[in-house]
């Protein structure tokens, strides 16, 4: 009986830890949802005609190449309008080879402007400092490496460009480099939140500001809000249930 009670006690404590983590995630999701819901969702025409732009706006539109044409994603060679690449070296912490430690070797993203087009017109987007929300890597490749201890030169590009999108995660005991790439393709529908700024040409562009970082998402406004509500519901449920379980166990132990 004592061993069962101790096991249940540990399970309840583990659930409280999980619940605390989910609660923090729920609070973050709530702030994100309120920010989305309090930001005006405009068409490109409405945005271009603004005389007094608000600090943040949202637009749903199709991505199209900028005036210099499409970019080429470095890892996959895919034509795109925006990309981000990352290289992470998984190497042993010590020469004894005890456990793998990840070190980011490279984080790079394009800054060339691209267009956003909907049924009411088009708009120029300046992606400098942009972030992508809830996006899976467009390219994910793990390459085993002989550089096992983190002190050797490691290439920040995969051995050869390939369009394969099959993810290959490193095993727990294999040193190597993970190459990941995120990309926005021409014709892809985006939900964009950013700061409207007036460019040198007098037109309103969508860009980042210190108060409103530019964010790109392939999910719709409704899908993002729904995902936030789901995180909130989970976070507000697990912690109280875990606390109630622990309180019940303590009460049972007292009665015994």
mmCIF file of N, CA and C in Angstrom, residues 12-137:
data_model
loop_
_atom_site.group_PDB
_atom_site.id
_atom_site.type_symbol
_atom_site.label_atom_id
_atom_site.label_comp_id
_atom_site.label_asym_id
_atom_site.label_seq_id
_atom_site.Cartn_x
_atom_site.Cartn_y
_atom_site.Cartn_z
ATOM 1 N N UNK A 12 1.428 12.356 -9.296
ATOM 2 C CA UNK A 12 0.733 13.631 -9.086
ATOM 3 C C UNK A 12 1.705 14.802 -9.169
ATOM 4 N N UNK A 13 2.900 14.643 -8.587
ATOM 5 C CA UNK A 13 3.895 15.723 -8.651
ATOM 6 C C UNK A 13 4.347 15.954 -10.094
ATOM 7 N N UNK A 14 4.515 14.860 -10.854
ATOM 8 C CA UNK A 14 4.898 14.999 -12.256
ATOM 9 C C UNK A 14 3.804 15.723 -13.040
ATOM 10 N N UNK A 15 2.544 15.394 -12.734
ATOM 11 C CA UNK A 15 1.432 16.067 -13.411
ATOM 12 C C UNK A 15 1.377 17.548 -13.051
ATOM 13 N N UNK A 16 1.724 17.879 -11.809
ATOM 14 C CA UNK A 16 1.754 19.294 -11.415
ATOM 15 C C UNK A 16 2.832 20.034 -12.204
ATOM 16 N N UNK A 17 4.002 19.401 -12.362
ATOM 17 C CA UNK A 17 5.049 20.026 -13.168
ATOM 18 C C UNK A 17 4.608 20.215 -14.600
ATOM 19 N N UNK A 18 3.983 19.187 -15.178
ATOM 20 C CA UNK A 18 3.471 19.304 -16.542
ATOM 21 C C UNK A 18 2.388 20.367 -16.617
ATOM 22 N N UNK A 19 1.512 20.379 -15.599
ATOM 23 C CA UNK A 19 0.440 21.367 -15.598
ATOM 24 C C UNK A 19 0.963 22.789 -15.518
ATOM 25 N N UNK A 20 2.030 23.006 -14.730
ATOM 26 C CA UNK A 20 2.617 24.345 -14.633
ATOM 27 C C UNK A 20 3.179 24.787 -15.984
ATOM 28 N N UNK A 21 3.856 23.854 -16.665
ATOM 29 C CA UNK A 21 4.381 24.174 -18.001
ATOM 30 C C UNK A 21 3.245 24.510 -18.974
ATOM 31 N N UNK A 22 2.169 23.692 -18.943
ATOM 32 C CA UNK A 22 1.054 23.937 -19.854
ATOM 33 C C UNK A 22 0.325 25.233 -19.502
ATOM 34 N N UNK A 23 0.298 25.582 -18.209
ATOM 35 C CA UNK A 23 -0.336 26.839 -17.809
ATOM 36 C C UNK A 23 0.452 28.031 -18.356
ATOM 37 N N UNK A 24 1.771 27.977 -18.248
ATOM 38 C CA UNK A 24 2.581 29.057 -18.813
ATOM 39 C C UNK A 24 2.369 29.162 -20.317
ATOM 40 N N UNK A 25 2.281 28.009 -20.981
ATOM 41 C CA UNK A 25 2.031 28.023 -22.423
ATOM 42 C C UNK A 25 0.648 28.581 -22.736
ATOM 43 N N UNK A 26 -0.334 28.284 -21.863
ATOM 44 C CA UNK A 26 -1.686 28.798 -22.059
ATOM 45 C C UNK A 26 -1.728 30.316 -21.912
ATOM 46 N N UNK A 27 -0.992 30.844 -20.922
ATOM 47 C CA UNK A 27 -0.961 32.297 -20.731
ATOM 48 C C UNK A 27 -0.311 32.989 -21.931
ATOM 49 N N UNK A 28 0.743 32.364 -22.466
ATOM 50 C CA UNK A 28 1.377 32.905 -23.668
ATOM 51 C C UNK A 28 0.415 32.861 -24.856
ATOM 52 N N UNK A 29 -0.324 31.751 -24.985
ATOM 53 C CA UNK A 29 -1.292 31.620 -26.075
ATOM 54 C C UNK A 29 -2.402 32.655 -25.945
ATOM 55 N N UNK A 30 -2.823 32.935 -24.712
ATOM 56 C CA UNK A 30 -3.877 33.938 -24.507
ATOM 57 C C UNK A 30 -3.400 35.317 -24.951
ATOM 58 N N UNK A 31 -2.166 35.681 -24.590
ATOM 59 C CA UNK A 31 -1.640 36.979 -25.011
ATOM 60 C C UNK A 31 -1.566 37.044 -26.532
ATOM 61 N N UNK A 32 -1.149 35.944 -27.152
ATOM 62 C CA UNK A 32 -1.051 35.902 -28.615
ATOM 63 C C UNK A 32 -2.441 36.031 -29.253
ATOM 64 N N UNK A 33 -3.424 35.310 -28.706
ATOM 65 C CA UNK A 33 -4.779 35.369 -29.256
ATOM 66 C C UNK A 33 -5.374 36.767 -29.144
ATOM 67 N N UNK A 34 -5.208 37.387 -27.983
ATOM 68 C CA UNK A 34 -5.760 38.740 -27.798
ATOM 69 C C UNK A 34 -5.090 39.721 -28.756
ATOM 70 N N UNK A 35 -3.785 39.545 -28.953
ATOM 71 C CA UNK A 35 -3.072 40.412 -29.893
ATOM 72 C C UNK A 35 -3.619 40.244 -31.305
ATOM 73 N N UNK A 36 -3.893 39.014 -31.708
ATOM 74 C CA UNK A 36 -4.457 38.763 -33.031
ATOM 75 C C UNK A 36 -5.851 39.369 -33.163
ATOM 76 N N UNK A 37 -6.674 39.157 -32.131
ATOM 77 C CA UNK A 37 -8.061 39.609 -32.203
ATOM 78 C C UNK A 37 -8.199 41.119 -32.106
ATOM 79 N N UNK A 38 -7.210 41.787 -31.530
ATOM 80 C CA UNK A 38 -7.275 43.249 -31.396
ATOM 81 C C UNK A 38 -6.590 43.986 -32.543
ATOM 82 N N UNK A 39 -6.050 43.237 -33.507
ATOM 83 C CA UNK A 39 -5.372 43.854 -34.641
ATOM 84 C C UNK A 39 -6.302 43.859 -35.840
ATOM 85 N N UNK A 40 -6.480 44.988 -36.520
ATOM 86 C CA UNK A 40 -7.399 45.028 -37.670
ATOM 87 C C UNK A 40 -6.894 44.162 -38.827
ATOM 88 N N UNK A 41 -7.818 43.387 -39.408
ATOM 89 C CA UNK A 41 -7.536 42.566 -40.585
ATOM 90 C C UNK A 41 -8.034 43.325 -41.807
ATOM 91 N N UNK A 42 -7.111 43.746 -42.671
ATOM 92 C CA UNK A 42 -7.431 44.628 -43.792
ATOM 93 C C UNK A 42 -7.106 43.966 -45.127
ATOM 94 N N UNK A 43 -7.694 44.495 -46.179
ATOM 95 C CA UNK A 43 -7.278 44.123 -47.526
ATOM 96 C C UNK A 43 -6.080 44.986 -47.915
ATOM 97 N N UNK A 44 -5.389 44.581 -48.978
ATOM 98 C CA UNK A 44 -4.245 45.385 -49.414
ATOM 99 C C UNK A 44 -4.692 46.775 -49.854
ATOM 100 N N UNK A 45 -5.878 46.878 -50.450
ATOM 101 C CA UNK A 45 -6.379 48.188 -50.877
ATOM 102 C C UNK A 45 -6.638 49.084 -49.676
ATOM 103 N N UNK A 46 -7.286 48.537 -48.642
ATOM 104 C CA UNK A 46 -7.548 49.329 -47.435
ATOM 105 C C UNK A 46 -6.249 49.777 -46.794
ATOM 106 N N UNK A 47 -5.253 48.904 -46.819
ATOM 107 C CA UNK A 47 -3.975 49.236 -46.206
ATOM 108 C C UNK A 47 -3.260 50.334 -46.992
ATOM 109 N N UNK A 48 -3.308 50.257 -48.314
ATOM 110 C CA UNK A 48 -2.637 51.281 -49.139
ATOM 111 C C UNK A 48 -3.298 52.646 -48.978
ATOM 112 N N UNK A 49 -4.590 52.665 -48.673
ATOM 113 C CA UNK A 49 -5.325 53.926 -48.584
ATOM 114 C C UNK A 49 -5.328 54.535 -47.189
ATOM 115 N N UNK A 50 -4.623 53.913 -46.245
ATOM 116 C CA UNK A 50 -4.585 54.446 -44.887
ATOM 117 C C UNK A 50 -3.848 55.785 -44.868
ATOM 118 N N UNK A 51 -4.452 56.776 -44.212
ATOM 119 C CA UNK A 51 -3.769 58.060 -44.028
ATOM 120 C C UNK A 51 -3.072 58.132 -42.674
ATOM 121 N N UNK A 52 -3.632 57.418 -41.691
ATOM 122 C CA UNK A 52 -3.036 57.380 -40.357
ATOM 123 C C UNK A 52 -2.926 55.921 -39.928
ATOM 124 N N UNK A 53 -1.883 55.203 -40.381
ATOM 125 C CA UNK A 53 -1.790 53.760 -40.130
ATOM 126 C C UNK A 53 -1.696 53.441 -38.646
ATOM 127 N N UNK A 54 -2.375 52.372 -38.200
ATOM 128 C CA UNK A 54 -2.231 51.918 -36.810
ATOM 129 C C UNK A 54 -0.863 51.255 -36.616
ATOM 130 N N UNK A 55 -0.477 50.981 -35.382
ATOM 131 C CA UNK A 55 0.845 50.373 -35.143
ATOM 132 C C UNK A 55 0.973 48.960 -35.688
ATOM 133 N N UNK A 56 -0.154 48.261 -35.898
ATOM 134 C CA UNK A 56 -0.088 46.891 -36.403
ATOM 135 C C UNK A 56 -1.339 46.597 -37.223
ATOM 136 N N UNK A 57 -1.160 45.810 -38.282
ATOM 137 C CA UNK A 57 -2.281 45.364 -39.105
ATOM 138 C C UNK A 57 -2.049 43.908 -39.504
ATOM 139 N N UNK A 58 -3.118 43.286 -39.991
ATOM 140 C CA UNK A 58 -3.045 41.915 -40.484
ATOM 141 C C UNK A 58 -3.579 41.867 -41.910
ATOM 142 N N UNK A 59 -2.949 41.021 -42.725
ATOM 143 C CA UNK A 59 -3.335 40.873 -44.123
ATOM 144 C C UNK A 59 -3.284 39.392 -44.478
ATOM 145 N N UNK A 60 -4.282 38.927 -45.221
ATOM 146 C CA UNK A 60 -4.241 37.585 -45.806
ATOM 147 C C UNK A 60 -4.117 37.745 -47.314
ATOM 148 N N UNK A 61 -3.029 37.241 -47.881
ATOM 149 C CA UNK A 61 -2.756 37.461 -49.299
ATOM 150 C C UNK A 61 -1.838 36.365 -49.834
ATOM 151 N N UNK A 62 -1.670 36.362 -51.143
ATOM 152 C CA UNK A 62 -0.804 35.398 -51.807
ATOM 153 C C UNK A 62 0.570 36.005 -52.033
ATOM 154 N N UNK A 63 1.605 35.237 -51.716
ATOM 155 C CA UNK A 63 2.980 35.724 -51.888
ATOM 156 C C UNK A 63 3.374 35.682 -53.366
ATOM 157 N N UNK A 64 4.064 36.714 -53.800
ATOM 158 C CA UNK A 64 4.592 36.745 -55.160
ATOM 159 C C UNK A 64 5.986 37.350 -55.136
ATOM 160 N N UNK A 65 6.839 36.985 -56.102
ATOM 161 C CA UNK A 65 8.219 37.480 -56.090
ATOM 162 C C UNK A 65 8.289 39.000 -56.151
ATOM 163 N N UNK A 66 9.376 39.539 -55.605
ATOM 164 C CA UNK A 66 9.616 40.972 -55.674
ATOM 165 C C UNK A 66 10.090 41.398 -57.052
ATOM 166 N N UNK A 67 10.486 42.658 -57.183
ATOM 167 C CA UNK A 67 10.886 43.173 -58.508
ATOM 168 C C UNK A 67 12.101 42.477 -59.103
ATOM 169 N N UNK A 68 12.941 41.872 -58.281
ATOM 170 C CA UNK A 68 14.126 41.180 -58.798
ATOM 171 C C UNK A 68 13.878 39.705 -59.082
ATOM 172 N N UNK A 69 12.630 39.263 -58.988
ATOM 173 C CA UNK A 69 12.311 37.875 -59.275
ATOM 174 C C UNK A 69 12.427 36.987 -58.059
ATOM 175 N N UNK A 70 12.136 35.698 -58.215
ATOM 176 C CA UNK A 70 12.169 34.778 -57.071
ATOM 177 C C UNK A 70 13.586 34.540 -56.580
ATOM 178 N N UNK A 71 13.684 34.176 -55.307
ATOM 179 C CA UNK A 71 14.951 33.772 -54.706
ATOM 180 C C UNK A 71 15.128 32.268 -54.884
ATOM 181 N N UNK A 72 16.311 31.786 -54.545
ATOM 182 C CA UNK A 72 16.588 30.351 -54.552
ATOM 183 C C UNK A 72 16.963 29.930 -53.144
ATOM 184 N N UNK A 73 16.170 29.028 -52.565
ATOM 185 C CA UNK A 73 16.467 28.547 -51.215
ATOM 186 C C UNK A 73 17.806 27.804 -51.223
ATOM 187 N N UNK A 74 18.737 28.161 -50.323
ATOM 188 C CA UNK A 74 20.115 27.640 -50.409
ATOM 189 C C UNK A 74 20.250 26.136 -50.267
ATOM 190 N N UNK A 75 19.456 25.507 -49.408
ATOM 191 C CA UNK A 75 19.640 24.085 -49.152
ATOM 192 C C UNK A 75 18.926 23.209 -50.187
ATOM 193 N N UNK A 76 17.689 23.558 -50.513
ATOM 194 C CA UNK A 76 16.894 22.713 -51.404
ATOM 195 C C UNK A 76 16.958 23.153 -52.863
ATOM 196 N N UNK A 77 17.387 24.404 -53.106
ATOM 197 C CA UNK A 77 17.392 24.918 -54.466
ATOM 198 C C UNK A 77 16.005 25.263 -54.981
ATOM 199 N N UNK A 78 15.027 25.403 -54.075
ATOM 200 C CA UNK A 78 13.645 25.673 -54.454
ATOM 201 C C UNK A 78 13.419 27.162 -54.707
ATOM 202 N N UNK A 79 12.755 27.541 -55.811
ATOM 203 C CA UNK A 79 12.383 28.946 -56.008
ATOM 204 C C UNK A 79 11.419 29.391 -54.913
ATOM 205 N N UNK A 80 11.672 30.555 -54.330
ATOM 206 C CA UNK A 80 10.857 31.022 -53.218
ATOM 207 C C UNK A 80 10.885 32.546 -53.180
ATOM 208 N N UNK A 81 10.101 33.122 -52.264
ATOM 209 C CA UNK A 81 10.124 34.575 -52.061
ATOM 210 C C UNK A 81 10.802 34.932 -50.739
ATOM 211 N N UNK A 82 10.927 33.949 -49.853
ATOM 212 C CA UNK A 82 11.580 34.172 -48.553
ATOM 213 C C UNK A 82 12.079 32.831 -48.047
ATOM 214 N N UNK A 83 13.219 32.838 -47.337
ATOM 215 C CA UNK A 83 13.727 31.605 -46.753
ATOM 216 C C UNK A 83 14.471 31.907 -45.459
ATOM 217 N N UNK A 84 14.573 30.873 -44.649
ATOM 218 C CA UNK A 84 15.434 30.883 -43.466
ATOM 219 C C UNK A 84 16.143 29.532 -43.414
ATOM 220 N N UNK A 85 17.443 29.561 -43.120
ATOM 221 C CA UNK A 85 18.191 28.311 -43.002
ATOM 222 C C UNK A 85 18.889 28.265 -41.648
ATOM 223 N N UNK A 86 19.086 27.028 -41.176
ATOM 224 C CA UNK A 86 19.717 26.810 -39.879
ATOM 225 C C UNK A 86 20.576 25.551 -39.963
ATOM 226 N N UNK A 87 21.764 25.625 -39.392
ATOM 227 C CA UNK A 87 22.639 24.458 -39.286
ATOM 228 C C UNK A 87 22.984 24.258 -37.817
ATOM 229 N N UNK A 88 22.744 23.055 -37.291
ATOM 230 C CA UNK A 88 22.991 22.734 -35.884
ATOM 231 C C UNK A 88 23.941 21.544 -35.823
ATOM 232 N N UNK A 89 25.069 21.721 -35.108
ATOM 233 C CA UNK A 89 26.077 20.663 -34.970
ATOM 234 C C UNK A 89 25.802 19.890 -33.688
ATOM 235 N N UNK A 90 25.615 18.570 -33.805
ATOM 236 C CA UNK A 90 25.416 17.692 -32.656
ATOM 237 C C UNK A 90 26.749 17.000 -32.375
ATOM 238 N N UNK A 91 27.398 17.369 -31.279
ATOM 239 C CA UNK A 91 28.718 16.821 -30.978
ATOM 240 C C UNK A 91 28.793 16.447 -29.499
ATOM 241 N N UNK A 92 29.801 15.662 -29.155
ATOM 242 C CA UNK A 92 29.971 15.244 -27.770
ATOM 243 C C UNK A 92 30.442 16.418 -26.918
ATOM 244 N N UNK A 93 29.954 16.489 -25.694
ATOM 245 C CA UNK A 93 30.327 17.574 -24.787
ATOM 246 C C UNK A 93 31.798 17.473 -24.387
ATOM 247 N N UNK A 94 32.297 16.263 -24.257
ATOM 248 C CA UNK A 94 33.688 16.052 -23.858
ATOM 249 C C UNK A 94 34.312 15.024 -24.787
ATOM 250 N N UNK A 95 35.634 14.909 -24.722
ATOM 251 C CA UNK A 95 36.330 13.929 -25.557
ATOM 252 C C UNK A 95 35.990 12.500 -25.142
ATOM 253 N N UNK A 96 35.431 12.345 -23.950
ATOM 254 C CA UNK A 96 35.042 11.004 -23.509
ATOM 255 C C UNK A 96 33.807 10.500 -24.241
ATOM 256 N N UNK A 97 33.112 11.414 -24.952
ATOM 257 C CA UNK A 97 31.942 10.992 -25.712
ATOM 258 C C UNK A 97 30.764 10.628 -24.836
ATOM 259 N N UNK A 98 30.504 11.427 -23.778
ATOM 260 C CA UNK A 98 29.448 11.073 -22.839
ATOM 261 C C UNK A 98 28.047 11.324 -23.401
ATOM 262 N N UNK A 99 27.808 12.509 -23.937
ATOM 263 C CA UNK A 99 26.481 12.811 -24.479
ATOM 264 C C UNK A 99 26.601 13.901 -25.539
ATOM 265 N N UNK A 100 25.595 13.956 -26.425
ATOM 266 C CA UNK A 100 25.633 14.924 -27.512
ATOM 267 C C UNK A 100 25.109 16.279 -27.050
ATOM 268 N N UNK A 101 25.720 17.318 -27.586
ATOM 269 C CA UNK A 101 25.318 18.688 -27.295
ATOM 270 C C UNK A 101 25.082 19.412 -28.614
ATOM 271 N N UNK A 102 23.930 20.076 -28.782
ATOM 272 C CA UNK A 102 23.678 20.808 -30.026
ATOM 273 C C UNK A 102 24.238 22.227 -29.953
ATOM 274 N N UNK A 103 24.926 22.650 -30.996
ATOM 275 C CA UNK A 103 25.418 24.024 -31.130
ATOM 276 C C UNK A 103 24.980 24.553 -32.487
ATOM 277 N N UNK A 104 24.325 25.708 -32.480
ATOM 278 C CA UNK A 104 23.902 26.305 -33.751
ATOM 279 C C UNK A 104 25.103 26.922 -34.451
ATOM 280 N N UNK A 105 25.330 26.492 -35.679
ATOM 281 C CA UNK A 105 26.434 27.017 -36.472
ATOM 282 C C UNK A 105 26.004 28.201 -37.339
ATOM 283 N N UNK A 106 24.741 28.199 -37.756
ATOM 284 C CA UNK A 106 24.290 29.197 -38.725
ATOM 285 C C UNK A 106 22.802 29.435 -38.560
ATOM 286 N N UNK A 107 22.405 30.693 -38.604
ATOM 287 C CA UNK A 107 21.000 31.074 -38.702
ATOM 288 C C UNK A 107 20.946 32.274 -39.647
ATOM 289 N N UNK A 108 20.336 32.068 -40.799
ATOM 290 C CA UNK A 108 20.359 33.089 -41.851
ATOM 291 C C UNK A 108 18.995 33.139 -42.527
ATOM 292 N N UNK A 109 18.543 34.336 -42.860
ATOM 293 C CA UNK A 109 17.295 34.444 -43.590
ATOM 294 C C UNK A 109 17.366 35.581 -44.604
ATOM 295 N N UNK A 110 16.550 35.460 -45.634
ATOM 296 C CA UNK A 110 16.566 36.455 -46.712
ATOM 297 C C UNK A 110 15.895 37.745 -46.256
ATOM 298 N N UNK A 111 16.305 38.835 -46.845
ATOM 299 C CA UNK A 111 15.737 40.138 -46.513
ATOM 300 C C UNK A 111 15.184 40.857 -47.738
ATOM 301 N N UNK A 112 15.213 40.197 -48.896
ATOM 302 C CA UNK A 112 14.675 40.814 -50.108
ATOM 303 C C UNK A 112 13.160 40.927 -50.011
ATOM 304 N N UNK A 113 12.623 42.075 -50.424
ATOM 305 C CA UNK A 113 11.189 42.294 -50.365
ATOM 306 C C UNK A 113 10.431 41.423 -51.357
ATOM 307 N N UNK A 114 9.175 41.141 -51.023
ATOM 308 C CA UNK A 114 8.319 40.390 -51.941
ATOM 309 C C UNK A 114 6.919 40.985 -51.900
ATOM 310 N N UNK A 115 6.072 40.544 -52.807
ATOM 311 C CA UNK A 115 4.735 41.101 -52.918
ATOM 312 C C UNK A 115 3.687 40.272 -52.208
ATOM 313 N N UNK A 116 2.618 40.929 -51.794
ATOM 314 C CA UNK A 116 1.434 40.286 -51.233
ATOM 315 C C UNK A 116 0.242 40.730 -52.072
ATOM 316 N N UNK A 117 -0.464 39.788 -52.664
ATOM 317 C CA UNK A 117 -1.565 40.117 -53.563
ATOM 318 C C UNK A 117 -2.847 39.423 -53.114
ATOM 319 N N UNK A 118 -3.924 40.202 -53.055
ATOM 320 C CA UNK A 118 -5.248 39.629 -52.826
ATOM 321 C C UNK A 118 -6.177 40.106 -53.949
ATOM 322 N N UNK A 119 -7.477 39.918 -53.769
ATOM 323 C CA UNK A 119 -8.409 40.300 -54.822
ATOM 324 C C UNK A 119 -8.581 41.793 -54.993
ATOM 325 N N UNK A 120 -7.976 42.588 -54.114
ATOM 326 C CA UNK A 120 -8.138 44.046 -54.159
ATOM 327 C C UNK A 120 -6.861 44.774 -54.568
ATOM 328 N N UNK A 121 -5.791 44.057 -54.845
ATOM 329 C CA UNK A 121 -4.555 44.715 -55.245
ATOM 330 C C UNK A 121 -3.342 44.009 -54.662
ATOM 331 N N UNK A 122 -2.231 44.753 -54.586
ATOM 332 C CA UNK A 122 -0.988 44.171 -54.079
ATOM 333 C C UNK A 122 -0.301 45.151 -53.140
ATOM 334 N N UNK A 123 0.665 44.614 -52.402
ATOM 335 C CA UNK A 123 1.360 45.375 -51.366
ATOM 336 C C UNK A 123 2.778 44.849 -51.275
ATOM 337 N N UNK A 124 3.723 45.733 -50.970
ATOM 338 C CA UNK A 124 5.115 45.319 -50.820
ATOM 339 C C UNK A 124 5.376 44.951 -49.364
ATOM 340 N N UNK A 125 6.035 43.811 -49.154
ATOM 341 C CA UNK A 125 6.366 43.335 -47.806
ATOM 342 C C UNK A 125 7.876 43.330 -47.645
ATOM 343 N N UNK A 126 8.358 43.914 -46.549
ATOM 344 C CA UNK A 126 9.784 43.976 -46.246
ATOM 345 C C UNK A 126 10.056 42.978 -45.117
ATOM 346 N N UNK A 127 10.643 41.790 -45.411
ATOM 347 C CA UNK A 127 10.710 40.730 -44.402
ATOM 348 C C UNK A 127 11.909 40.779 -43.462
ATOM 349 N N UNK A 128 12.644 41.867 -43.420
ATOM 350 C CA UNK A 128 13.799 41.947 -42.521
ATOM 351 C C UNK A 128 13.348 41.738 -41.083
ATOM 352 N N UNK A 129 13.931 40.745 -40.412
ATOM 353 C CA UNK A 129 13.558 40.442 -39.034
ATOM 354 C C UNK A 129 12.278 39.650 -38.895
ATOM 355 N N UNK A 130 11.763 39.084 -39.992
ATOM 356 C CA UNK A 130 10.494 38.360 -39.940
ATOM 357 C C UNK A 130 10.639 37.046 -39.189
ATOM 358 N N UNK A 131 9.515 36.589 -38.636
ATOM 359 C CA UNK A 131 9.456 35.291 -37.976
ATOM 360 C C UNK A 131 8.307 34.507 -38.593
ATOM 361 N N UNK A 132 8.407 33.180 -38.523
ATOM 362 C CA UNK A 132 7.372 32.299 -39.054
ATOM 363 C C UNK A 132 6.729 31.568 -37.894
ATOM 364 N N UNK A 133 5.396 31.618 -37.822
ATOM 365 C CA UNK A 133 4.667 30.998 -36.723
ATOM 366 C C UNK A 133 4.189 29.602 -37.112
ATOM 367 N N UNK A 134 4.396 28.639 -36.192
ATOM 368 C CA UNK A 134 3.844 27.286 -36.322
ATOM 369 C C UNK A 134 4.158 26.670 -37.678
ATOM 370 N N UNK A 135 5.396 26.808 -38.127
ATOM 371 C CA UNK A 135 5.762 26.294 -39.441
ATOM 372 C C UNK A 135 6.678 25.084 -39.311
ATOM 373 N N UNK A 136 6.422 24.071 -40.132
ATOM 374 C CA UNK A 136 7.310 22.925 -40.213
ATOM 375 C C UNK A 136 8.430 23.251 -41.200
ATOM 376 N N UNK A 137 9.636 22.705 -40.976
ATOM 377 C CA UNK A 137 10.719 22.964 -41.931
ATOM 378 C C UNK A 137 10.359 22.490 -43.333
#
